[in-house]
Coordinates of C-alpha atoms and ligand atoms in Angstrom, one line a residue:
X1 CA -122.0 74.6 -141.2
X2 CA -120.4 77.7 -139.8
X3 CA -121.3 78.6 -136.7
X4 CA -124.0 81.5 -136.1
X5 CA -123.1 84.8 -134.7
X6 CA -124.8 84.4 -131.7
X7 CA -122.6 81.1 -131.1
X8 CA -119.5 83.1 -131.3
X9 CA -120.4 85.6 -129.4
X10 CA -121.2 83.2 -126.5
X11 CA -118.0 81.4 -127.2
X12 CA -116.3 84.4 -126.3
X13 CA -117.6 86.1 -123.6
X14 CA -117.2 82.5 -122.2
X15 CA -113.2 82.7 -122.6
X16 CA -113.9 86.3 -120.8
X17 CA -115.2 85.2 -117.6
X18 CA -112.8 85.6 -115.1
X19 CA -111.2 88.7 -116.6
X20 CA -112.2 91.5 -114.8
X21 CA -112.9 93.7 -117.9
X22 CA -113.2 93.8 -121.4
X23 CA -109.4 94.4 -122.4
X24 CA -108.5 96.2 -125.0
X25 CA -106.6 92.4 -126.3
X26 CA -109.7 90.8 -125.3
X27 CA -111.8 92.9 -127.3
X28 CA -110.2 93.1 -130.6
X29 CA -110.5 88.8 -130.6
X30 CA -114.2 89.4 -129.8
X31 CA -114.7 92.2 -132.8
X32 CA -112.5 89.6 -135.0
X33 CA -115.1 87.2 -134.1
X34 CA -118.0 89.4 -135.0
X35 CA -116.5 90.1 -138.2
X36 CA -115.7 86.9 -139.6
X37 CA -119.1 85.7 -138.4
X38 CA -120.6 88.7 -140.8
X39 CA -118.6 88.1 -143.4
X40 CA -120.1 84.5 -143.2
X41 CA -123.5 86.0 -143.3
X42 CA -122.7 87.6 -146.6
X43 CA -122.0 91.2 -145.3
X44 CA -120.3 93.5 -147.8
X45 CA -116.8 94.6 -146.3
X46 CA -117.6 98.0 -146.2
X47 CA -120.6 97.4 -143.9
X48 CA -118.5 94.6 -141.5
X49 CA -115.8 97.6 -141.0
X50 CA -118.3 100.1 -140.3
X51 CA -120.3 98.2 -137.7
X52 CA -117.5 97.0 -136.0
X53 CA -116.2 100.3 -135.4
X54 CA -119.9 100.9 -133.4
X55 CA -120.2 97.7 -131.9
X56 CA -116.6 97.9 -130.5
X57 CA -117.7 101.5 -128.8
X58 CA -120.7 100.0 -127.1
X59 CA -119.3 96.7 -126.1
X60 CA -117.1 98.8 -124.0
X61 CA -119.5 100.9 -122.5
X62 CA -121.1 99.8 -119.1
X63 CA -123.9 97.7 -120.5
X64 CA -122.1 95.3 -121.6
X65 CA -119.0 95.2 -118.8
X66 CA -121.1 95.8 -116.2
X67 CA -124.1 93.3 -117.3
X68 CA -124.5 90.1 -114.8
X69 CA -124.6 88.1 -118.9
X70 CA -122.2 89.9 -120.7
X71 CA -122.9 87.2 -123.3
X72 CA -126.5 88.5 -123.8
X73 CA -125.6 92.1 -123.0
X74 CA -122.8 91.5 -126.1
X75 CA -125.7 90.0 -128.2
X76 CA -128.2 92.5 -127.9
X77 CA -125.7 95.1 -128.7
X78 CA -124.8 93.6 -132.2
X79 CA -128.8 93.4 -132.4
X80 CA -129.5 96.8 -131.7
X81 CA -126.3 97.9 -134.3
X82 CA -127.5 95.7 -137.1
X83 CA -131.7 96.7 -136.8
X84 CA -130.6 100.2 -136.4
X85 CA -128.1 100.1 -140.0
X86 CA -131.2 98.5 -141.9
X87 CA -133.6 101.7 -140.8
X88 CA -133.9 100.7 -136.7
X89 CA -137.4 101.6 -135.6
X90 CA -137.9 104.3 -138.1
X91 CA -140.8 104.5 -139.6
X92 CA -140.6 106.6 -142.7
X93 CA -137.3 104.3 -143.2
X94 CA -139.6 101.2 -144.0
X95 CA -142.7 102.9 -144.7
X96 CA -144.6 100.9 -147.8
X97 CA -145.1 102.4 -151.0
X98 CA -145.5 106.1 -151.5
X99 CA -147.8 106.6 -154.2
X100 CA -149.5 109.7 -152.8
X101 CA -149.3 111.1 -156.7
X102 CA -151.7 112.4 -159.1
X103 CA -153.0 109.0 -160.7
X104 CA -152.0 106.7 -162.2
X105 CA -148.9 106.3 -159.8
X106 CA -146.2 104.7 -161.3
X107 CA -144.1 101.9 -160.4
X108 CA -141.3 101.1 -162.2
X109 CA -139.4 97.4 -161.7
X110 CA -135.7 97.8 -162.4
X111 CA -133.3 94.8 -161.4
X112 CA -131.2 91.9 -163.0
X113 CA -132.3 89.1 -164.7
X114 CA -134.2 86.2 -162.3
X115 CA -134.0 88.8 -159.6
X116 CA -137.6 88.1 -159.1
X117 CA -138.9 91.5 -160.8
X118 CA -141.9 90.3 -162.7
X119 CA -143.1 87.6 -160.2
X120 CA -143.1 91.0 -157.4
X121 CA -144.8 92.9 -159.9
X122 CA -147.5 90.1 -159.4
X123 CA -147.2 90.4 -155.7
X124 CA -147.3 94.4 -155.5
X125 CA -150.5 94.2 -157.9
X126 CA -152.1 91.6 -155.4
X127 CA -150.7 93.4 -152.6
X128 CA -152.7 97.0 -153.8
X129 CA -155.9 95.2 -154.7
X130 CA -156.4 93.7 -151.6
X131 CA -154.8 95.6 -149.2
X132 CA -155.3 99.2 -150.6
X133 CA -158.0 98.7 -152.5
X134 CA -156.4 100.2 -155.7
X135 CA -157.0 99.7 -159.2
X136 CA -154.1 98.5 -160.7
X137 CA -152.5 98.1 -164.3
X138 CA -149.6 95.7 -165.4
X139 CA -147.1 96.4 -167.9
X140 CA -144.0 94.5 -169.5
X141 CA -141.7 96.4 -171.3
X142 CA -139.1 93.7 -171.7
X143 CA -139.2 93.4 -175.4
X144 CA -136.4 91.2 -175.8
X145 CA -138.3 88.3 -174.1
X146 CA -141.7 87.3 -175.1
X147 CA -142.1 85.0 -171.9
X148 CA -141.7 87.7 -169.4
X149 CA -144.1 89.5 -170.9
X150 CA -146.2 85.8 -170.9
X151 CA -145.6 85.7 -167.3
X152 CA -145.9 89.2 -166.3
X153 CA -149.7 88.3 -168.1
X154 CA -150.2 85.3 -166.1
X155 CA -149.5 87.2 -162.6
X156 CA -151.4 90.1 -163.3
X157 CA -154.3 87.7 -163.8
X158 CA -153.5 85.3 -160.9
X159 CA -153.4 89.1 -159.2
X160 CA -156.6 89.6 -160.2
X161 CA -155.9 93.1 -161.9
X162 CA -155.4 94.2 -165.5
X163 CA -152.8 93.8 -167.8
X164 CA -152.0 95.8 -170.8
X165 CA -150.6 94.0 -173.9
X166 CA -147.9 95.3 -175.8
X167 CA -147.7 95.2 -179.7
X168 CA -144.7 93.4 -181.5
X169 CA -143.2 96.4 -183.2
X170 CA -143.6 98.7 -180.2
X171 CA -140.5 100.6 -178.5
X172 CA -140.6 100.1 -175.0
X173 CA -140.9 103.7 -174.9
X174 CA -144.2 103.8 -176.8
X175 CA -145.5 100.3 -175.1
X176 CA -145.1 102.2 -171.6
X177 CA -146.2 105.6 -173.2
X178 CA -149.8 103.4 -174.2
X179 CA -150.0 102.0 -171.2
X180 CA -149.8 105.6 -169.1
X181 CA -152.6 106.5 -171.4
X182 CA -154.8 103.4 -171.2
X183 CA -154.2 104.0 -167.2
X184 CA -155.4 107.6 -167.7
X185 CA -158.4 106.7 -169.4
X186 CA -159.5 103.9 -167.8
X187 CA -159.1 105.2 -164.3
X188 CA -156.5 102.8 -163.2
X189 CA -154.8 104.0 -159.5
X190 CA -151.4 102.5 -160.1
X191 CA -149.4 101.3 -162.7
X192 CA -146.7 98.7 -162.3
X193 CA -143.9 98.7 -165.1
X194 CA -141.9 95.8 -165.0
X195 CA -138.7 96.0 -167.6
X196 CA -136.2 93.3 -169.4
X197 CA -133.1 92.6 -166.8
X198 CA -129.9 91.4 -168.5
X199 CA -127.9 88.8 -166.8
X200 CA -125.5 91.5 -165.5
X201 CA -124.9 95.3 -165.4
X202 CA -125.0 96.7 -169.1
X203 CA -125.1 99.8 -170.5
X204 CA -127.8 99.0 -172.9
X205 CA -130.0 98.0 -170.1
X206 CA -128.8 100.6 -168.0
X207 CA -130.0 103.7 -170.8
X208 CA -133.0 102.2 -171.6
X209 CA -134.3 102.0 -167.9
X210 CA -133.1 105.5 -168.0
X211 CA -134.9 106.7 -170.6
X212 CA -138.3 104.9 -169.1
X213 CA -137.4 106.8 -165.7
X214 CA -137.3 109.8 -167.2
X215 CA -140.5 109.5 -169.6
X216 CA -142.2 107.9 -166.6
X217 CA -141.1 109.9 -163.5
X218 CA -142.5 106.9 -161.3
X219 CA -143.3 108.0 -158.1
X220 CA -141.6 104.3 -156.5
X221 CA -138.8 103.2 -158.6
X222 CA -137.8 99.6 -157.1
X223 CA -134.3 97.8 -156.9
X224 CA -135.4 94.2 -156.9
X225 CA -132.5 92.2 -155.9
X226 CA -131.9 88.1 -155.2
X227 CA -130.7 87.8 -151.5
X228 CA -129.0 84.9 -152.2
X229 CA -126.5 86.9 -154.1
X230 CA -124.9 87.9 -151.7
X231 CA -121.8 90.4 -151.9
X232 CA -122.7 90.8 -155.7
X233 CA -126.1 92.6 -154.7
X234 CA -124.0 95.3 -153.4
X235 CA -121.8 95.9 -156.7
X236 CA -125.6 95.6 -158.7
X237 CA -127.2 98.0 -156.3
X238 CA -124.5 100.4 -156.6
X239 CA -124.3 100.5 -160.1
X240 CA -128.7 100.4 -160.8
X241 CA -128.4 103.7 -157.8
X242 CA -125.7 105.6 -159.7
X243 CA -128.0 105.0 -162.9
X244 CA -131.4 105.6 -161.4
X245 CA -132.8 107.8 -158.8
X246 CA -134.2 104.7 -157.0
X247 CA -136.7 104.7 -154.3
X248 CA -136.1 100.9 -152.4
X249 CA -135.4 98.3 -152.4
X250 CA -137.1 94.5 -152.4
X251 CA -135.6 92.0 -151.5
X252 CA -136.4 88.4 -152.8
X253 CA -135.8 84.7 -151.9
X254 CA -135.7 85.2 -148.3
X255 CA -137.5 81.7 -148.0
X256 CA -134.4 80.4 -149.0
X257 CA -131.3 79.9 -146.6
X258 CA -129.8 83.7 -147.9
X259 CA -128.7 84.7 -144.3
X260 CA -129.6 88.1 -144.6
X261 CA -126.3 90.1 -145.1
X262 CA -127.3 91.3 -148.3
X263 CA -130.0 93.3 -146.9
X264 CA -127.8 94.9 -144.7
X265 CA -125.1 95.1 -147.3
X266 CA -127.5 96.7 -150.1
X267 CA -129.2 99.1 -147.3
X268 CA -126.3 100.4 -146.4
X269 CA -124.5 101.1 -149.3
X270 CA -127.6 102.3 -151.0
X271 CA -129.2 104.2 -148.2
X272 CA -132.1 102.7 -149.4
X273 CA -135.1 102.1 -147.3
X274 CA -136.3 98.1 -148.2
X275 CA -139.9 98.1 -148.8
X276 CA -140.5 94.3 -148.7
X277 CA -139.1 91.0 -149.0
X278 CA -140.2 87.9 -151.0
X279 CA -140.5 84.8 -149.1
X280 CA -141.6 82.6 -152.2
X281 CA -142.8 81.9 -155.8
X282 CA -146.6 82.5 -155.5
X283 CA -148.1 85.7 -155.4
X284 CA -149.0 85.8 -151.6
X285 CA -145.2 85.6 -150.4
X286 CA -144.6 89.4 -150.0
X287 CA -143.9 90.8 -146.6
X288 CA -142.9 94.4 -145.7
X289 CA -139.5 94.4 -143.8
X290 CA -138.6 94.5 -140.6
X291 CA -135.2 95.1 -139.2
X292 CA -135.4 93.6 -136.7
X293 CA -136.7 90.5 -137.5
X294 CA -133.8 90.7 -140.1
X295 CA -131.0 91.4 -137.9
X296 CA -132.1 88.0 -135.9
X297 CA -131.8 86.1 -139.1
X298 CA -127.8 87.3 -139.6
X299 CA -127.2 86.8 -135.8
X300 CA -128.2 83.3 -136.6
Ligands
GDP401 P1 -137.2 88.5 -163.3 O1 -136.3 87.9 -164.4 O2 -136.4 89.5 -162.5 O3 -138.5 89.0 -163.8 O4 -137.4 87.3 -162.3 P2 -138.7 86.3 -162.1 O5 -139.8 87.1 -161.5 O6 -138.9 85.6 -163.4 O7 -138.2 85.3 -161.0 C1 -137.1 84.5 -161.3 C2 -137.3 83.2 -160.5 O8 -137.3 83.5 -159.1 C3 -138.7 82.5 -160.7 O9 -138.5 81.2 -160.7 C4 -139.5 83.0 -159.5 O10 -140.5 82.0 -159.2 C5 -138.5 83.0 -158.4 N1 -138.8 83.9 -157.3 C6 -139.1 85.3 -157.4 N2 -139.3 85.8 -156.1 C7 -139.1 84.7 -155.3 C8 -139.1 84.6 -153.8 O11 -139.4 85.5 -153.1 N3 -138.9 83.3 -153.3 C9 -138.6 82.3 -154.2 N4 -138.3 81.1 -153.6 N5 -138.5 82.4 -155.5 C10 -138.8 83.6 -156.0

């Protein structure tokens, strides 16, 4: 196992007792440290270079060299640095969904393939029932795969909301055009469009999504994204936010041992708030984030 960031950090401030100061020497072995310990936690280059930079300002500054536990003082730093890149203690940074719209609000799902989309579309619907009281519609648009739209059914119902089926010789234009006027007419709050993911970025995928954006105008447009990935949710991120004017982000899987540097990595290069992370396969594992509680995962 490699060892957690914390543990490095400790490590080194140890080999720093009895020097008077942080050196400038000293220091760049504790930043090398830091870094290699992100990089273990699956933080995108980019992101590694760009907190170093900050955590190397304030490791210099008083708290830390003048701190009784430099160790700790050291620690909180990198804490403080890595809540405050995922959206720190800003609210309207992590803020739920906004779906303050004339109704039927519109969500739209966009993300790879086994990203988690559909099962999320279960949780959001589940999550607006119960929690905001909302009257909520299901959609699959993924024509390509008659499962998903199977399992996109079988949510919505374990969700306890509606679900409108799609006809075989639909577009997935006209099935999401239907749907926005079943949800009109039958008074439904919010409507959750979940769409066909490909196995990696394609241009195909890319247009249609597009083209449902733009007939849609959602007011939440969702990255979903596997955290296990790693550094490839960063190249998918980047290339779903250059197509899409996306709104957030979700992260899934986090039950699983992803450390957490994607979330960092993806926020970051995105500048996208994350709404919520999925912490399992049944409807109920959806939790909004919170950076903190992130950044104490990657510092292990
Ligand atoms: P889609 O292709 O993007 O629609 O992905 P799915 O919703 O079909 O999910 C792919 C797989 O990931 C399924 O086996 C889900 O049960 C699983 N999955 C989705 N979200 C989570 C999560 O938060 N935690 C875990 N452990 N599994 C998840």
């Amino acid at each position: 196992m490699f060892d957690t960031l914390t543990q490095r950090m400790t490590r080194i401030v140890k080999t720093l007792r009895g020097e008077a100061r942080l050196t400038e020497a000293n220091t760049q072995q504790m930043l090398r440290e830091v870094r290699l310990a992100l990089l273990e936690a699956d933080v995108a280059l980019p992101v590694v270079r760009a907190l170093t930079a900050r955590i190397k300002e304030k490791a210099l500054g008083a708290e830390v060299l003048d701190s009784l536990t430099p160790g700790q003082a050291l620690v909180g730093v990198v804490q403080r640095e890595l809540t405050a890149i995922m959206g720190g203690d800003d609210a309207s940074q992590t803020a739920e969904l906004q779906l303050a719209v004339k109704a039927p609000a519109i969500i739209l799902m966009a993300g790879l393939q086994g990203a988690g989309k559909t099962t999320t579309a279960g949780k959001l619907a589940k999550f607006l029932r119960e929690q905001q009281k909302k009257k909520v519609l299901t959609v699959s648009c993924d024509i390509y795969r008659p499962a998903a739209m199977a399992q996109l059914k079988t949510v919505t119902e374990q969700a306890q909301t509606d679900y409108f089926p799609a006809q075989a010789e639909q577009s997935v234009l006209e099935i999401a055009q239907a749907a926005l006027n079943w949800a009109q007419r039958h008074y439904h709050d919010v409507l959750i469009v979940d769409t066909a993911g490909r196995l990696g970025i394609d241009t195909a995928m890319m247009q249609e999504i597009a083209a449902l954006h733009a007939a849609l105008n959602p007011a939440e447009t969702l990255f979903v994204v596997d955290a296990m990935l790693g550094q490839d949710a960063v190249n998918t991120a980047q290339a779903f936010n250059t197509t899409l004017p996306l709104t957030g982000i979700i992260l899934t899987k986090l039950d699983g041992d992803a450390r957490g540097g994607a979330a960092l990595s993806v926020r970051h290069v995105t500048g996208l708030p994350i709404k919520f992370v999925g912490v399992g396969e049944k409807l109920d594992g959806l939790e909004t984030f919170h950076p903190d509680r992130m950044a104490r995962r990657i510092l292990g």
